[in-house]
mmCIF file of C-alpha atoms and ligand atoms in Angstrom:
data_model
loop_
_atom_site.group_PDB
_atom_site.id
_atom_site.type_symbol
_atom_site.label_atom_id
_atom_site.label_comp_id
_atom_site.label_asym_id
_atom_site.label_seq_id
_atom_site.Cartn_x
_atom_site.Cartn_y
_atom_site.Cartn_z
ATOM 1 C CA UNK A 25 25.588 162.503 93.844
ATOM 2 C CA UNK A 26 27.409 165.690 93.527
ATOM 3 C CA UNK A 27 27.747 168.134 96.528
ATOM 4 C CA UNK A 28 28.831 171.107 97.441
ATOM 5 C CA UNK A 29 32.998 171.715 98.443
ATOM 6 C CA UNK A 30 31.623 174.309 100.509
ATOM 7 C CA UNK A 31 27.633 174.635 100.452
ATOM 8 C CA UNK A 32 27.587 177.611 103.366
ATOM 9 C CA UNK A 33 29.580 180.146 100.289
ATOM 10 C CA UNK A 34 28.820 180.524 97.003
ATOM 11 C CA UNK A 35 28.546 177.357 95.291
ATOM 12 C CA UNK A 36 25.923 177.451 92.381
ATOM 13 C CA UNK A 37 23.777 175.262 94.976
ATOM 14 C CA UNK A 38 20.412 177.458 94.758
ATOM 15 C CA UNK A 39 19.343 176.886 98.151
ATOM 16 C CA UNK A 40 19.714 179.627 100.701
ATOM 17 C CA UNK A 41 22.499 178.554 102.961
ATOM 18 C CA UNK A 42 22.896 181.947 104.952
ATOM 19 C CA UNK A 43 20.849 181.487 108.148
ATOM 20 C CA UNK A 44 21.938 177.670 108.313
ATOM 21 C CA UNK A 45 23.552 176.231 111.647
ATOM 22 C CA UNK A 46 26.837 174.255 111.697
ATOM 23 C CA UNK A 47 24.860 171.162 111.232
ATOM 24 C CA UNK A 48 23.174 173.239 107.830
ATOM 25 C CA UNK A 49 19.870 172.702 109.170
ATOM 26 C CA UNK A 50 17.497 175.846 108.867
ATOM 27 C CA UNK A 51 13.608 176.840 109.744
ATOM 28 C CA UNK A 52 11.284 174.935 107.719
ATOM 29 C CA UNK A 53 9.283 178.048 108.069
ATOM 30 C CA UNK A 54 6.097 177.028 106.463
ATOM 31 C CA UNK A 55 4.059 179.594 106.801
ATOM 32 C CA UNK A 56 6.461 181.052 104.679
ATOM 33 C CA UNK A 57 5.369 179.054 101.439
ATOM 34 C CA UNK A 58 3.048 180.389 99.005
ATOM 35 C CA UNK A 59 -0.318 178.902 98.317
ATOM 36 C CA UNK A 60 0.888 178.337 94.944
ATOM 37 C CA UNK A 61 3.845 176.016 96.063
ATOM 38 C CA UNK A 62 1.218 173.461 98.277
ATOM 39 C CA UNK A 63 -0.734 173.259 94.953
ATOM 40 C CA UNK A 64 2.341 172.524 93.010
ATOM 41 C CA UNK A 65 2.784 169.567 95.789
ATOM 42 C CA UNK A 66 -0.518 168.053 95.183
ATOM 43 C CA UNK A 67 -0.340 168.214 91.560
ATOM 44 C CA UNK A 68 2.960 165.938 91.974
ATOM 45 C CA UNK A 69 1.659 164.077 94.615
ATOM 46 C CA UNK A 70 -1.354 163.374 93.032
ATOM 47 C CA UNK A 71 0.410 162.285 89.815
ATOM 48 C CA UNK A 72 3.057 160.139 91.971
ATOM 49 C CA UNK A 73 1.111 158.559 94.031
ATOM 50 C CA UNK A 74 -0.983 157.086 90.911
ATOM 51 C CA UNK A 75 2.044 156.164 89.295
ATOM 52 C CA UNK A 76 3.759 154.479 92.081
ATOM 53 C CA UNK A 77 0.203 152.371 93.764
ATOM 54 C CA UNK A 78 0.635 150.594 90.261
ATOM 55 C CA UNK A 79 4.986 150.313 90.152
ATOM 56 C CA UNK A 80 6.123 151.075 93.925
ATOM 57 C CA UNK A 81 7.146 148.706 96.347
ATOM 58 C CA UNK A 82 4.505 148.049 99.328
ATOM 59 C CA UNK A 83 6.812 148.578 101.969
ATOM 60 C CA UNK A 84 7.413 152.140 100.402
ATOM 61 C CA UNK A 85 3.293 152.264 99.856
ATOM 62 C CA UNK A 86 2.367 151.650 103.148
ATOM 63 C CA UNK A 87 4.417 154.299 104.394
ATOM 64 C CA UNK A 88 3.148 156.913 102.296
ATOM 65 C CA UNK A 89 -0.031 156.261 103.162
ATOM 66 C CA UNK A 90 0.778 156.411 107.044
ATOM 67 C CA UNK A 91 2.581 160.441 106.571
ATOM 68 C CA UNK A 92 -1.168 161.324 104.757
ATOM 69 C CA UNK A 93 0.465 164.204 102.809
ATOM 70 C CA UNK A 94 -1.999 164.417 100.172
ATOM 71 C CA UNK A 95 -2.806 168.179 100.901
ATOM 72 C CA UNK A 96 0.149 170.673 100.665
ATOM 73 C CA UNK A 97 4.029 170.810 101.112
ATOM 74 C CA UNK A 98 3.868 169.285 104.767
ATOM 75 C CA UNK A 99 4.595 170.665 108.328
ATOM 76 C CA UNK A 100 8.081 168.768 108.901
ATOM 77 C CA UNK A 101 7.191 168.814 112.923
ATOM 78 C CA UNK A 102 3.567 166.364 111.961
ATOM 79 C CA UNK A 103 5.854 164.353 109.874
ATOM 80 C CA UNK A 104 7.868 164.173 112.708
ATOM 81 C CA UNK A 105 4.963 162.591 115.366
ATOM 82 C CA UNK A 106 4.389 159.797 112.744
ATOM 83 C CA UNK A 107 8.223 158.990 112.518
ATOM 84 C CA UNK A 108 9.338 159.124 115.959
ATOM 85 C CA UNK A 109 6.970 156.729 116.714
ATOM 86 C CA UNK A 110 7.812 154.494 114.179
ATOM 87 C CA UNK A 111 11.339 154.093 113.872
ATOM 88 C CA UNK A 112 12.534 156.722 115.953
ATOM 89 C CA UNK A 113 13.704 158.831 112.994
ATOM 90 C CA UNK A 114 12.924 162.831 112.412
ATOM 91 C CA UNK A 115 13.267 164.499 109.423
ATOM 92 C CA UNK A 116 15.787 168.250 109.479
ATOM 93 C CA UNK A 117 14.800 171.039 107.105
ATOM 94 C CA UNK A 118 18.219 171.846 104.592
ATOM 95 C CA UNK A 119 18.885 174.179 102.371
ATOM 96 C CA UNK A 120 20.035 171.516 99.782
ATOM 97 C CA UNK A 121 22.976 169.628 99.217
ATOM 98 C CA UNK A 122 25.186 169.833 101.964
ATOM 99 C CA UNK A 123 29.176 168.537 103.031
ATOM 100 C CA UNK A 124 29.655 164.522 102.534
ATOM 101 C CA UNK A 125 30.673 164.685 106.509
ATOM 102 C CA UNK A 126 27.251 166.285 107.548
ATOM 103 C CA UNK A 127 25.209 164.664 106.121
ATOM 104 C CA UNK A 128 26.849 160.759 107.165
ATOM 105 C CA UNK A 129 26.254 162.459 110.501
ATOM 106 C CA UNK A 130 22.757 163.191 110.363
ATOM 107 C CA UNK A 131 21.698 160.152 109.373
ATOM 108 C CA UNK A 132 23.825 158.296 111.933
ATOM 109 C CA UNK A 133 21.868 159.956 114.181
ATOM 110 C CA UNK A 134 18.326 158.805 112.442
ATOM 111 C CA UNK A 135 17.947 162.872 111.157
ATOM 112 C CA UNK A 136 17.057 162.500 107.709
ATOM 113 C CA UNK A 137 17.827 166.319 105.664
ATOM 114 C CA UNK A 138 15.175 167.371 103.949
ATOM 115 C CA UNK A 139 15.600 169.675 101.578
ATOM 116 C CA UNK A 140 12.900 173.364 102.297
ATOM 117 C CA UNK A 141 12.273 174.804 98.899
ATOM 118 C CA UNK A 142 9.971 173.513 96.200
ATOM 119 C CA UNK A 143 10.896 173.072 92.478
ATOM 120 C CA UNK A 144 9.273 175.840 89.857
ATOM 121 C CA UNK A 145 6.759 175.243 87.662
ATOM 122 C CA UNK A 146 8.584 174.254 84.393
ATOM 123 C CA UNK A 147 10.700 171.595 86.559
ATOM 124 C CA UNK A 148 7.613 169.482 87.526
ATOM 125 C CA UNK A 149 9.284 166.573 85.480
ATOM 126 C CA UNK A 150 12.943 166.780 86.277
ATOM 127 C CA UNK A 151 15.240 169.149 88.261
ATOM 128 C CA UNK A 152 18.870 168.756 88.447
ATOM 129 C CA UNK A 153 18.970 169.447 92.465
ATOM 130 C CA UNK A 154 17.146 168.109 95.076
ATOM 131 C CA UNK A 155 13.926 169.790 96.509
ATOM 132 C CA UNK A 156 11.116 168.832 99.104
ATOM 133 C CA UNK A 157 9.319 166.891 97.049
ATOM 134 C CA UNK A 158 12.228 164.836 96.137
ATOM 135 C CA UNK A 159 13.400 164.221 99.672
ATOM 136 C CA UNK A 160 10.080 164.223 100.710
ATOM 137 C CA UNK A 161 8.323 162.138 98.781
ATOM 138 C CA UNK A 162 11.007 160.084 97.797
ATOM 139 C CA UNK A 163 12.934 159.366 100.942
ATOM 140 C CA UNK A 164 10.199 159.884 103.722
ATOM 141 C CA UNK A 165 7.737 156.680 103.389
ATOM 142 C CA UNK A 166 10.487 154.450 103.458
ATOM 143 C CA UNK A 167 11.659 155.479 106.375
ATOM 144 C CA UNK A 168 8.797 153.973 108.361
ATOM 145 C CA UNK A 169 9.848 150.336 107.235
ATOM 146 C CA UNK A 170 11.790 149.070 110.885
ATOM 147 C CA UNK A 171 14.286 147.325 108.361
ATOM 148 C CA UNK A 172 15.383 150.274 106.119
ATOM 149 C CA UNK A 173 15.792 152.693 109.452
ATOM 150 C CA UNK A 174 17.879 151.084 111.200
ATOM 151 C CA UNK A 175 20.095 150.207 107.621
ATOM 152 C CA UNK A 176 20.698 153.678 106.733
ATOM 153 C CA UNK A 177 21.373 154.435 110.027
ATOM 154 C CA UNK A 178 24.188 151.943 109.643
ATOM 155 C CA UNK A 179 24.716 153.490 106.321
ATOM 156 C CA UNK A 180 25.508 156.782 107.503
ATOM 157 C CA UNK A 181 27.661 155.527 110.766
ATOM 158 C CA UNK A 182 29.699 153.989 107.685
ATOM 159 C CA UNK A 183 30.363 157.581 105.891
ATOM 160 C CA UNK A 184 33.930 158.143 108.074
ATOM 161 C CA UNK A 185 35.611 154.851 107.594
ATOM 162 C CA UNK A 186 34.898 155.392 104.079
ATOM 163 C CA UNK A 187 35.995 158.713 103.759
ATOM 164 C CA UNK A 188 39.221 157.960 105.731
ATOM 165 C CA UNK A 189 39.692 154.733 103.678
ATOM 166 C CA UNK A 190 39.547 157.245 100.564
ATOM 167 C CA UNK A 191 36.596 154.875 99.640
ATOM 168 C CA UNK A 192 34.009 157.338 99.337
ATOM 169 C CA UNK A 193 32.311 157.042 95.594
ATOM 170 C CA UNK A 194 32.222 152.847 96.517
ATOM 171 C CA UNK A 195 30.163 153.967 99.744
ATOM 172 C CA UNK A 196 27.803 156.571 97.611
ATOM 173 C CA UNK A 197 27.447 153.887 94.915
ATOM 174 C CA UNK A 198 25.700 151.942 97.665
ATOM 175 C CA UNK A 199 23.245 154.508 98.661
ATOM 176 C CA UNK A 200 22.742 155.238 95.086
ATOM 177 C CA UNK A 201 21.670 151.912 93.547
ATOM 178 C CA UNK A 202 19.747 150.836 96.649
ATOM 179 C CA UNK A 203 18.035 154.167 97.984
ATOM 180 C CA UNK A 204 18.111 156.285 95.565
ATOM 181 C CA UNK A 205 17.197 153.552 92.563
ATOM 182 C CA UNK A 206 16.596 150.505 94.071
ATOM 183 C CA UNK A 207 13.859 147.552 93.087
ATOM 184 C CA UNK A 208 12.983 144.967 94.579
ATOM 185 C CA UNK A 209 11.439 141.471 93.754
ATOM 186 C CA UNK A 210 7.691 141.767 95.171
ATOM 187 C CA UNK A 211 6.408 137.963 94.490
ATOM 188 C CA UNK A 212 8.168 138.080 91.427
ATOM 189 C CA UNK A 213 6.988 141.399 90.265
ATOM 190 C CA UNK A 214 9.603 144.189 90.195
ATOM 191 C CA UNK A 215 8.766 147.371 91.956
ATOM 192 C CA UNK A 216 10.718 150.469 93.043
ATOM 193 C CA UNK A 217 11.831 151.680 95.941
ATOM 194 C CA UNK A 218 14.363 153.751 95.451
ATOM 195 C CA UNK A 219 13.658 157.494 95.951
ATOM 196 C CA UNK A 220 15.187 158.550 92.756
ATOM 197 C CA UNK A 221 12.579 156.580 90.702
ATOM 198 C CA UNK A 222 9.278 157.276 92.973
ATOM 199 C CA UNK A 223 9.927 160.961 92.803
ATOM 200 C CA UNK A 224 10.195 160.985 89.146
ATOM 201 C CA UNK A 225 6.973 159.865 86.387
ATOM 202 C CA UNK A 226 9.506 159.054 83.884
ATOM 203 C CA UNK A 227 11.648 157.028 85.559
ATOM 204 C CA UNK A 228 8.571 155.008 87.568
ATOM 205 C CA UNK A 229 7.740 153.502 84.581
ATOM 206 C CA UNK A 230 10.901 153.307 82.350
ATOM 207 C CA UNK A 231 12.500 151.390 85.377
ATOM 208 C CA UNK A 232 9.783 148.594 85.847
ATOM 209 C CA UNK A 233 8.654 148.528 81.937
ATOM 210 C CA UNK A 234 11.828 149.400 79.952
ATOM 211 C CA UNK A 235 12.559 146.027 77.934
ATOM 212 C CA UNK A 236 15.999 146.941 77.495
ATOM 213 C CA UNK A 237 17.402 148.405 80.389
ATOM 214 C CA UNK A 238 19.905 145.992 82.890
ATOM 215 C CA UNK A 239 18.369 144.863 86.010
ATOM 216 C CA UNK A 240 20.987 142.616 87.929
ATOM 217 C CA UNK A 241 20.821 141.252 91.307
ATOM 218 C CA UNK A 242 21.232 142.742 94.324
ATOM 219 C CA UNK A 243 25.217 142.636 94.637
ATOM 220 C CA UNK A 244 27.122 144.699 97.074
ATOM 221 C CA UNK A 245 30.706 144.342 95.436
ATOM 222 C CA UNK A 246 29.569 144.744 92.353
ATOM 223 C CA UNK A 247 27.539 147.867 92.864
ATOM 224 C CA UNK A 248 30.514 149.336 94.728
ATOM 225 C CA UNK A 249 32.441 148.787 91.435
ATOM 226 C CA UNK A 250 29.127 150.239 88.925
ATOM 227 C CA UNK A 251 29.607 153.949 87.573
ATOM 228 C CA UNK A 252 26.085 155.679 87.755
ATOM 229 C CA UNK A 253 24.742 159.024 85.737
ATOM 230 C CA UNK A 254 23.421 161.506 87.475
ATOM 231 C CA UNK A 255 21.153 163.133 84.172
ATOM 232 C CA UNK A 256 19.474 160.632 82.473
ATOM 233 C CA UNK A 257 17.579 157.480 83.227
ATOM 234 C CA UNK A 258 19.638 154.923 84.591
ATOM 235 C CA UNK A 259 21.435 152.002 82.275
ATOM 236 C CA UNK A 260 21.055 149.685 85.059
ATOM 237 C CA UNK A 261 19.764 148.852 88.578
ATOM 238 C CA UNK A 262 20.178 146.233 90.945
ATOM 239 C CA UNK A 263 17.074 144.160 92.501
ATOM 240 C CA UNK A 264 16.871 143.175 96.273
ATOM 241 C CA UNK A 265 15.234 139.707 97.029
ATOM 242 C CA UNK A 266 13.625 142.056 100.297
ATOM 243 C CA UNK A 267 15.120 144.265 102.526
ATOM 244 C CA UNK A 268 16.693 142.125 104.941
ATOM 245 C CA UNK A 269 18.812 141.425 102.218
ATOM 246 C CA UNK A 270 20.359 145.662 103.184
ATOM 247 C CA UNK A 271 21.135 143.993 106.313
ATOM 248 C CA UNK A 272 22.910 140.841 106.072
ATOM 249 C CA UNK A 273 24.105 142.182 102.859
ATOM 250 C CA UNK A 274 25.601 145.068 104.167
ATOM 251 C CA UNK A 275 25.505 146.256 107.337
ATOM 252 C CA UNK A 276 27.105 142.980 108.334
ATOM 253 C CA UNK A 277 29.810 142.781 105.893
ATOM 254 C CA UNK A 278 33.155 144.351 106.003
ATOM 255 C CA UNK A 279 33.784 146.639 103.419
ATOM 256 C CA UNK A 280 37.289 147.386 104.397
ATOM 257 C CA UNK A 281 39.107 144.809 102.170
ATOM 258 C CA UNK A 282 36.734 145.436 99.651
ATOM 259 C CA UNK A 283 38.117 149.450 99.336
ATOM 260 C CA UNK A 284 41.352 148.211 99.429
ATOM 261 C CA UNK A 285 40.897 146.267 96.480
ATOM 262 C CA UNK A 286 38.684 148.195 94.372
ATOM 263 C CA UNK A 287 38.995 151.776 95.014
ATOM 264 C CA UNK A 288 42.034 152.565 93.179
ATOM 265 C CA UNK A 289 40.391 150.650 89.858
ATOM 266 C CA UNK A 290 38.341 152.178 87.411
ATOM 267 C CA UNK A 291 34.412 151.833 87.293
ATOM 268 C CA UNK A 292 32.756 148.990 85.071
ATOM 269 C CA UNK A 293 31.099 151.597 82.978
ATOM 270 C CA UNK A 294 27.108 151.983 83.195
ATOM 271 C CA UNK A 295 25.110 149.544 81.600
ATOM 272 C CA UNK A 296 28.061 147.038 80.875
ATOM 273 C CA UNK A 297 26.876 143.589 81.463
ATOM 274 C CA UNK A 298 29.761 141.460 82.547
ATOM 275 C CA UNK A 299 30.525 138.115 81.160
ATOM 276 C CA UNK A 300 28.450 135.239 83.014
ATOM 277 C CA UNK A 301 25.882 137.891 84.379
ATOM 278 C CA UNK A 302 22.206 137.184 84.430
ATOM 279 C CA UNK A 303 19.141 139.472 85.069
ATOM 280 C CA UNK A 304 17.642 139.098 88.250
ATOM 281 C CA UNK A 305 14.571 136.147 87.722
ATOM 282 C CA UNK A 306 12.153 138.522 88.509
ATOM 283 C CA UNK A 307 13.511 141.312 85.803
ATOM 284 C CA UNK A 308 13.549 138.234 82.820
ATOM 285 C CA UNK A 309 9.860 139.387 82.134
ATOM 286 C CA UNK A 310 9.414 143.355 83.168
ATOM 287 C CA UNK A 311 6.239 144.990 84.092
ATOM 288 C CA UNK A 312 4.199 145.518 81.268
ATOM 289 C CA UNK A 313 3.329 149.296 80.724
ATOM 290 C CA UNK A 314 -0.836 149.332 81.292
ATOM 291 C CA UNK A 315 -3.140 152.248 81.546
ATOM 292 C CA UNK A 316 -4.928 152.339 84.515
HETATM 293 C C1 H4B B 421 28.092 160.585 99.522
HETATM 294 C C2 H4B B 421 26.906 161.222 100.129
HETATM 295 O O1 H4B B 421 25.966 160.178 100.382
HETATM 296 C C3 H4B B 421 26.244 162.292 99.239
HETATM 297 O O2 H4B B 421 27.099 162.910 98.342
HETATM 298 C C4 H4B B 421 25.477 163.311 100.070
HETATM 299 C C5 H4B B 421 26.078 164.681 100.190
HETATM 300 N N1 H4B B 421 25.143 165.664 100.677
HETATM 301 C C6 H4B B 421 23.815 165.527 100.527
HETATM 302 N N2 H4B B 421 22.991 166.508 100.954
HETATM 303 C C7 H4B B 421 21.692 166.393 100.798
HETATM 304 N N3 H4B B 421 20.895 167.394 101.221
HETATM 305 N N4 H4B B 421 21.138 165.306 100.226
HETATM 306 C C8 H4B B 421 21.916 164.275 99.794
HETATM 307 O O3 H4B B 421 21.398 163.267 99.274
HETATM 308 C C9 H4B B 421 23.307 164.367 99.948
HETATM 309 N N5 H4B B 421 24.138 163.357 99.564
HETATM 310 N N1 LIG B 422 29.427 147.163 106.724
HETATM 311 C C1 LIG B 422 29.956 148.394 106.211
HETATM 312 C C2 LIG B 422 29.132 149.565 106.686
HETATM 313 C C3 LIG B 422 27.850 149.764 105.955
HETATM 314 C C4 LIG B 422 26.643 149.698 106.615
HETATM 315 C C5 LIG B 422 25.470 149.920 105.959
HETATM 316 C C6 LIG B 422 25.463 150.280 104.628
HETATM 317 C C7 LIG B 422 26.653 150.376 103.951
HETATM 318 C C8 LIG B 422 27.823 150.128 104.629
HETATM 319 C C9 LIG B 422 31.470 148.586 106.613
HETATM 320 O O1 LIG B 422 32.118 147.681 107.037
HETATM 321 O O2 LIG B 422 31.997 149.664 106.457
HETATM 322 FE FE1 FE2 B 423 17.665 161.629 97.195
#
């Protein structure tokens, strides 16, 4: 993930950081959006949600169906009933990307940023920043799951040791290859999770379906050690057995000797499959591609 050095001035970020607080959060302000924006939503919804009740994950399903968001951009405060109740997590309105430091802190404190604006018509496939529907979309659902909240709480109480440690692209290698483009082994189907794929049609089905593409398991020192791209498809992903496995697997281990010895090193490059390394059992036959 790329962010901003300093998102509040001018840095090609196309949110509008002006009125933000210190913490960057702003007015969701939705009377503000135009009727043409909500119907821009349920276009994407409606094509998402079709696309992900045949290649999402059910704990990611379940959730969307709970925030019932079918209609228009939602109101982040009705989102807000549903989650508090849940897991105790809200979601902030953001301009867009904001400072590393902020946003560890948000989400330490179960404050998920959600990005305000809505992408433009000839970005319905693939935008370069995040917008609502993204965060949205993507992020929200999941959040209901007791198991992921209190992980990326843990996740985000773990953004200063890393940053101190100098350690910080092994930390956002985490959250990329588990929430942003995470699977995970549903009765030995894959499905997605990760709010990078659901958000996007293309990459729902290339990263269930594609033949080709590496699909490891769920490793915490090697993802910590895995370059990502941030503009295409990704060469590889890593599969989680369920998501306890974000718990034992990380939030209990110690990732301080593990900075030490990799964070000076370079990346294994995407898509490299080291020697020895076997696709996770569930990825050895991938989702066939079916109209439905
Ligand atoms: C490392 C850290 O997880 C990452 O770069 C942050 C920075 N700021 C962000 N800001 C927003 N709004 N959304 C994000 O996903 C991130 N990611
Ligand atoms: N266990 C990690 C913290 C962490 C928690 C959750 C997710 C990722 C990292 C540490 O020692 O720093
Ligand atoms: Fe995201």
């Amino acid at each position: 993930m790329r962010k901003p050095e300093d998102a509040k001035s001018d840095s090609g970020l196309r949110g509008d950081y002006e009125g933000a607080a210190a913490d960057y959060t702003v007015a969701q302000d939705w009377d503000a959006y135009p009727e043409e924006t909500h119907d821009r939503w349920r276009r994407l919804y409606a094509r998402q949600s079709r696309l992900c009740a045949q290649y999402g994950a059910p704990q990611y399903l379940s959730g969307l169906a709970r925030l019932d968001c079918a209609g228009g951009i939602p109101r982040f405060e009705e989102t807000n009933a549903v989650l508090s109740t849940a897991t105790g997590w809200k979601i902030v309105p953001v301009p867009g990307f904001i400072p590393d430091g902020v946003f560890f802190d948000h989400l330490a404190n179960r404050r998920f940023p959600v990005t305000r604006w809505i992408r433009d018509e000839h970005e319905l496939d693939y935008l370069v920043e995040p917008d609502v529907f993204h965060d949205f979309f993507g992020h929200v659902p999941i959040l209901l799951d007791p198991t992921f909240a209190d992980f990326l709480e843990a996740y985000g109480r773990a953004g200063e040791r890393a940053m101190a440690m100098d350690a910080l692209d092994m930390l956002a290698r985490i959250y990329w290859y588990t929430v942003e483009f995470g699977l995970i082994d549903d009765g030995g189907t894959l499905k997605a999770f990760g709010a990078g794929i659901v958000s996007s049609a293309g990459e729902t089905v290339y990263s269930v379906t594609d033949p080709d593409v590496l699909r490891l398991p769920f490793d915490p020192v090697r993802i910590m050690r895995t370059a990502y791209t941030i503009d295409t498809f990704q060469k590889n992903y890593f599969v989680l057995d369920n998501l306890d496995q974000l718990m034992r697997g990380l939030v209990e281990l110690d990732f301080g000797p593990i900075y030490q010895e990799w964070r000076a090193a370079p990346p294994i490059p995407i898509g490299e499959r080291l020697p020895g390394e076997q696709p996770h059992p569930a990825a050895l036959a991938p989702v066939k591609e079916t109209q439905s």
